[in-house]
PDB file of C-alpha atoms in Angstrom:
ATOM      1  CA  MET A1264      48.680  30.805  48.741  1.00  0.00           C
ATOM      2  CA  LYS A1265      47.045  31.427  52.053  1.00  0.00           C
ATOM      3  CA  TRP A1266      43.663  30.756  50.516  1.00  0.00           C
ATOM      4  CA  ARG A1267      44.828  27.324  49.328  1.00  0.00           C
ATOM      5  CA  ASN A1268      45.785  26.363  52.867  1.00  0.00           C
ATOM      6  CA  LYS A1269      42.451  27.606  54.150  1.00  0.00           C
ATOM      7  CA  PHE A1270      40.517  25.891  51.355  1.00  0.00           C
ATOM      8  CA  LYS A1271      41.994  22.442  52.130  1.00  0.00           C
ATOM      9  CA  PRO A1272      41.287  20.703  48.801  1.00  0.00           C
ATOM     10  CA  ILE A1273      42.272  17.319  50.173  1.00  0.00           C
ATOM     11  CA  ASP A1274      39.506  17.497  52.769  1.00  0.00           C
ATOM     12  CA  ARG A1275      36.948  18.428  50.097  1.00  0.00           C
ATOM     13  CA  GLN A1276      37.419  15.296  48.038  1.00  0.00           C
ATOM     14  CA  PRO A1277      34.464  12.883  48.087  1.00  0.00           C
ATOM     15  CA  THR A1278      34.598   9.876  50.297  1.00  0.00           C
ATOM     16  CA  SER A1279      34.621   6.535  48.556  1.00  0.00           C
ATOM     17  CA  ASN A1280      31.651   4.244  48.964  1.00  0.00           C
ATOM     18  CA  SER A1281      32.630   0.645  49.618  1.00  0.00           C
ATOM     19  CA  ARG A1282      29.140  -0.664  48.802  1.00  0.00           C
ATOM     20  CA  PRO A1283      28.513  -1.492  45.102  1.00  0.00           C
ATOM     21  CA  VAL A1284      25.752   0.211  43.215  1.00  0.00           C
ATOM     22  CA  THR A1285      22.492  -1.709  43.377  1.00  0.00           C
ATOM     23  CA  PRO A1286      21.046  -2.645  39.975  1.00  0.00           C
ATOM     24  CA  PRO A1287      17.688  -1.098  39.059  1.00  0.00           C
ATOM     25  CA  PRO A1288      14.648  -3.297  39.674  1.00  0.00           C
ATOM     26  CA  PRO A1289      13.526  -5.352  36.665  1.00  0.00           C
ATOM     27  CA  ARG A1290      10.805  -3.833  34.563  1.00  0.00           C
ATOM     28  CA  LYS A1291       7.346  -5.213  34.998  1.00  0.00           C
ATOM     29  CA  ARG A1292       5.786  -6.745  31.902  1.00  0.00           C
ATOM     30  CA  ARG A1293       2.636  -5.037  30.785  1.00  0.00           C
ATOM     31  CA  LYS A1294      -0.313  -7.142  29.896  1.00  0.00           C
ATOM     32  CA  GLY A1295      -1.594  -5.651  26.650  1.00  0.00           C
ATOM     33  CA  ASN A1296      -4.665  -6.468  24.679  1.00  0.00           C
ATOM     34  CA  PRO A1297      -4.052  -9.085  22.004  1.00  0.00           C
ATOM     35  CA  ILE A1298      -4.183  -7.749  18.457  1.00  0.00           C
ATOM     36  CA  THR A1299      -7.443  -8.674  16.812  1.00  0.00           C
ATOM     37  CA  ASN A1300      -8.044  -8.614  13.090  1.00  0.00           C
ATOM     38  CA  SER A1301     -11.059  -6.396  12.510  1.00  0.00           C
ATOM     39  CA  LEU A1302     -11.097  -6.974   8.739  1.00  0.00           C
ATOM     40  CA  PRO A1303     -13.373  -9.711   7.420  1.00  0.00           C
ATOM     41  CA  VAL A1304     -11.663 -12.890   6.296  1.00  0.00           C
ATOM     42  CA  SER A1305     -11.912 -13.422   2.549  1.00  0.00           C
ATOM     43  CA  GLU A1306     -13.850 -16.427   1.304  1.00  0.00           C
ATOM     44  CA  PHE A1307     -10.978 -17.917  -0.684  1.00  0.00           C
ATOM     45  CA  GLU A1308      -7.247 -18.112  -0.462  1.00  0.00           C
ATOM     46  CA  PRO A1309      -5.596 -15.742  -2.932  1.00  0.00           C
ATOM     47  CA  GLU A1310      -3.479 -17.252  -5.651  1.00  0.00           C
ATOM     48  CA  PRO A1311       0.287 -17.119  -5.216  1.00  0.00           C
ATOM     49  CA  LEU A1312       2.123 -14.071  -6.511  1.00  0.00           C
ATOM     50  CA  VAL A1313       2.701 -13.959 -10.264  1.00  0.00           C
ATOM     51  CA  ASP A1314       5.815 -12.639 -11.987  1.00  0.00           C
ATOM     52  CA  LEU A1315       4.424 -10.343 -14.681  1.00  0.00           C
ATOM     53  CA  ASN A1316       7.575 -10.564 -16.760  1.00  0.00           C
ATOM     54  CA  GLU A1317       7.069 -14.295 -17.183  1.00  0.00           C
ATOM     55  CA  THR A1318       3.312 -14.310 -17.835  1.00  0.00           C
ATOM     56  CA  ASP A1319       1.593 -14.133 -21.191  1.00  0.00           C
ATOM     57  CA  ASP A1320      -0.240 -10.858 -21.930  1.00  0.00           C
ATOM     58  CA  ASN A1321      -3.574 -12.660 -22.352  1.00  0.00           C
ATOM     59  CA  GLU A1322      -3.335 -14.718 -19.168  1.00  0.00           C
ATOM     60  CA  ILE A1323      -5.994 -13.819 -16.604  1.00  0.00           C
ATOM     61  CA  ILE A1324      -4.552 -12.938 -13.198  1.00  0.00           C
ATOM     62  CA  ILE A1325      -6.012 -11.713  -9.924  1.00  0.00           C
ATOM     63  CA  ASN A1326      -5.085  -8.109  -9.221  1.00  0.00           C
ATOM     64  CA  ARG A1327      -5.659  -6.687  -5.740  1.00  0.00           C
ATOM     65  CA  ILE A1328      -6.803  -3.086  -5.731  1.00  0.00           C
ATOM     66  CA  CYS A1329      -6.525  -1.323  -2.381  1.00  0.00           C
ATOM     67  CA  ILE A1330      -8.522   1.851  -1.840  1.00  0.00           C
ATOM     68  CA  PRO A1331      -7.242   3.690   1.251  1.00  0.00           C
ATOM     69  CA  ARG A1332      -9.304   5.809   3.602  1.00  0.00           C
ATOM     70  CA  LEU A1333      -9.348   8.994   1.548  1.00  0.00           C
ATOM     71  CA  ARG A1334     -12.488  10.347   3.212  1.00  0.00           C
ATOM     72  CA  PRO A1335     -13.348  10.262   6.929  1.00  0.00           C
ATOM     73  CA  SER A1336     -16.449   8.140   6.314  1.00  0.00           C
ATOM     74  CA  TRP A1337     -14.543   5.467   4.350  1.00  0.00           C
ATOM     75  CA  THR A1338     -12.581   2.471   5.539  1.00  0.00           C
ATOM     76  CA  THR A1339      -9.665   0.867   3.740  1.00  0.00           C
ATOM     77  CA  ARG A1340     -10.961  -1.758   1.320  1.00  0.00           C
ATOM     78  CA  LYS A1341      -9.249  -4.348  -0.830  1.00  0.00           C
ATOM     79  CA  PHE A1342     -10.763  -5.835  -3.972  1.00  0.00           C
ATOM     80  CA  ASP A1343      -9.462  -8.865  -5.861  1.00  0.00           C
ATOM     81  CA  ILE A1344     -10.423  -8.506  -9.521  1.00  0.00           C
ATOM     82  CA  CYS A1345      -9.615 -10.665 -12.532  1.00  0.00           C
ATOM     83  CA  VAL A1346      -7.801  -8.893 -15.362  1.00  0.00           C
ATOM     84  CA  PRO A1347      -5.534  -9.844 -18.243  1.00  0.00           C
ATOM     85  CA  ALA A1348      -1.851  -9.556 -17.354  1.00  0.00           C
ATOM     86  CA  ARG A1349      -1.503  -6.934 -20.108  1.00  0.00           C
ATOM     87  CA  ALA A1350      -3.685  -4.519 -18.103  1.00  0.00           C
ATOM     88  CA  VAL A1351      -1.338  -4.659 -15.130  1.00  0.00           C
ATOM     89  CA  LYS A1352       1.887  -4.690 -17.179  1.00  0.00           C
ATOM     90  CA  TYR A1353       0.994  -1.558 -19.116  1.00  0.00           C
ATOM     91  CA  ASN A1354      -0.876   0.174 -16.258  1.00  0.00           C
ATOM     92  CA  LEU A1355      -4.173   0.426 -18.145  1.00  0.00           C
ATOM     93  CA  LEU A1356      -6.321   0.592 -15.017  1.00  0.00           C
ATOM     94  CA  SER A1357      -4.993   3.803 -13.476  1.00  0.00           C
ATOM     95  CA  SER A1358      -6.873   6.083 -15.876  1.00  0.00           C
ATOM     96  CA  MET A1359     -10.141   4.417 -14.883  1.00  0.00           C
ATOM     97  CA  PHE A1360     -10.297   5.700 -11.311  1.00  0.00           C
ATOM     98  CA  ASN A1361     -11.971   9.003 -10.539  1.00  0.00           C
ATOM     99  CA  TRP A1362     -13.721  10.451  -7.483  1.00  0.00           C
ATOM    100  CA  GLU A1363     -17.207   9.751  -8.806  1.00  0.00           C
ATOM    101  CA  MET A1364     -16.499   6.046  -9.268  1.00  0.00           C
ATOM    102  CA  LEU A1365     -14.734   5.780  -5.897  1.00  0.00           C
ATOM    103  CA  GLU A1366     -17.710   7.400  -4.164  1.00  0.00           C
ATOM    104  CA  ARG A1367     -20.096   4.860  -5.722  1.00  0.00           C
ATOM    105  CA  ILE A1368     -17.884   1.897  -4.841  1.00  0.00           C
ATOM    106  CA  MET A1369     -17.222   2.922  -1.250  1.00  0.00           C
ATOM    107  CA  GLU A1370     -20.942   3.417  -0.514  1.00  0.00           C
ATOM    108  CA  LEU A1371     -21.819  -0.169  -1.475  1.00  0.00           C
ATOM    109  CA  PRO A1372     -21.382  -3.309   0.631  1.00  0.00           C
ATOM    110  CA  GLU A1373     -18.218  -5.325  -0.018  1.00  0.00           C
ATOM    111  CA  ILE A1374     -19.578  -7.944  -2.439  1.00  0.00           C
ATOM    112  CA  GLU A1375     -21.661  -5.504  -4.486  1.00  0.00           C
ATOM    113  CA  ALA A1376     -18.732  -3.090  -4.657  1.00  0.00           C
ATOM    114  CA  LYS A1377     -16.445  -5.871  -5.909  1.00  0.00           C
ATOM    115  CA  ASN A1378     -18.924  -6.848  -8.620  1.00  0.00           C
ATOM    116  CA  MET A1379     -19.393  -3.218  -9.671  1.00  0.00           C
ATOM    117  CA  LEU A1380     -15.627  -2.634  -9.778  1.00  0.00           C
ATOM    118  CA  GLN A1381     -15.137  -5.806 -11.844  1.00  0.00           C
ATOM    119  CA  ASN A1382     -17.788  -4.606 -14.341  1.00  0.00           C
ATOM    120  CA  CYS A1383     -16.198  -1.142 -14.533  1.00  0.00           C
ATOM    121  CA  VAL A1384     -12.776  -2.701 -15.135  1.00  0.00           C
ATOM    122  CA  ASP A1385     -14.141  -4.968 -17.875  1.00  0.00           C
ATOM    123  CA  GLU A1386     -15.806  -2.026 -19.664  1.00  0.00           C
ATOM    124  CA  HIS A1387     -12.738   0.155 -19.309  1.00  0.00           C
ATOM    125  CA  LEU A1388     -10.420  -2.523 -20.675  1.00  0.00           C
ATOM    126  CA  GLN A1389     -12.711  -3.143 -23.661  1.00  0.00           C
ATOM    127  CA  ASN A1390     -12.604   0.590 -24.442  1.00  0.00           C
ATOM    128  CA  GLU A1391      -8.822   0.746 -23.959  1.00  0.00           C
ATOM    129  CA  PHE A1392      -8.214  -2.277 -26.181  1.00  0.00           C
ATOM    130  CA  ALA A1393     -10.550  -0.841 -28.818  1.00  0.00           C
ATOM    131  CA  LYS A1394      -8.501   2.391 -28.783  1.00  0.00           C
ATOM    132  CA  ILE A1395      -5.243   0.448 -29.090  1.00  0.00           C
ATOM    133  CA  ILE A1396      -6.588  -1.609 -31.998  1.00  0.00           C
ATOM    134  CA  GLN A1397      -7.797   1.573 -33.709  1.00  0.00           C
ATOM    135  CA  GLN A1398      -4.364   3.170 -33.288  1.00  0.00           C
ATOM    136  CA  LEU A1399      -2.672   0.103 -34.751  1.00  0.00           C
ATOM    137  CA  GLN A1400      -5.029   0.095 -37.730  1.00  0.00           C
ATOM    138  CA  ASN A1401      -4.343   3.795 -38.335  1.00  0.00           C
ATOM    139  CA  GLU A1402      -0.583   3.148 -38.212  1.00  0.00           C
ATOM    140  CA  ILE A1403      -0.896   0.263 -40.679  1.00  0.00           C
ATOM    141  CA  GLU A1404      -2.963   2.403 -43.056  1.00  0.00           C
ATOM    142  CA  ALA A1405      -0.410   5.228 -42.778  1.00  0.00           C
ATOM    143  CA  GLU A1406       2.421   2.820 -43.635  1.00  0.00           C
ATOM    144  CA  GLU A1407       0.458   1.478 -46.638  1.00  0.00           C
ATOM    145  CA  ASP A1408      -0.152   5.020 -47.898  1.00  0.00           C
ATOM    146  CA  GLU A1409       3.586   5.803 -47.634  1.00  0.00           C
ATOM    147  CA  GLU A1410       4.462   2.691 -49.632  1.00  0.00           C
ATOM    148  CA  GLU A1411       2.150   3.689 -52.483  1.00  0.00           C
TER     149      GLU A1411
END
């Protein structure tokens, strides 16, 4: 207990500060550069969004295809193409895209690339619809053979 008397814990307690803590200075607002849109403005206003469940399969709609920057030399590009609603509902366009076609499209200027993509889509959809019609005809013939 001698050490406790020598230690004097009461004397070692901190002294209270009667002055209140000063608040930190307010943060200075940074003046940043305004955000500028580096993408070109499209020539027309896009049509409002369409609910695919409510549209007819043969109705022509505008479908936006976005090709991201998959290669260092590319930039993100968006193309508005006209397709029947059926093509979007049943995902008929996804099998069309390959690296060769993307390379050709991304090398061209914006308007030429859009026209080329629209032509490719039209050809692809004609081929897809021809395949579907052929499959339906084969199924009908198979059903007629079973009935006989």
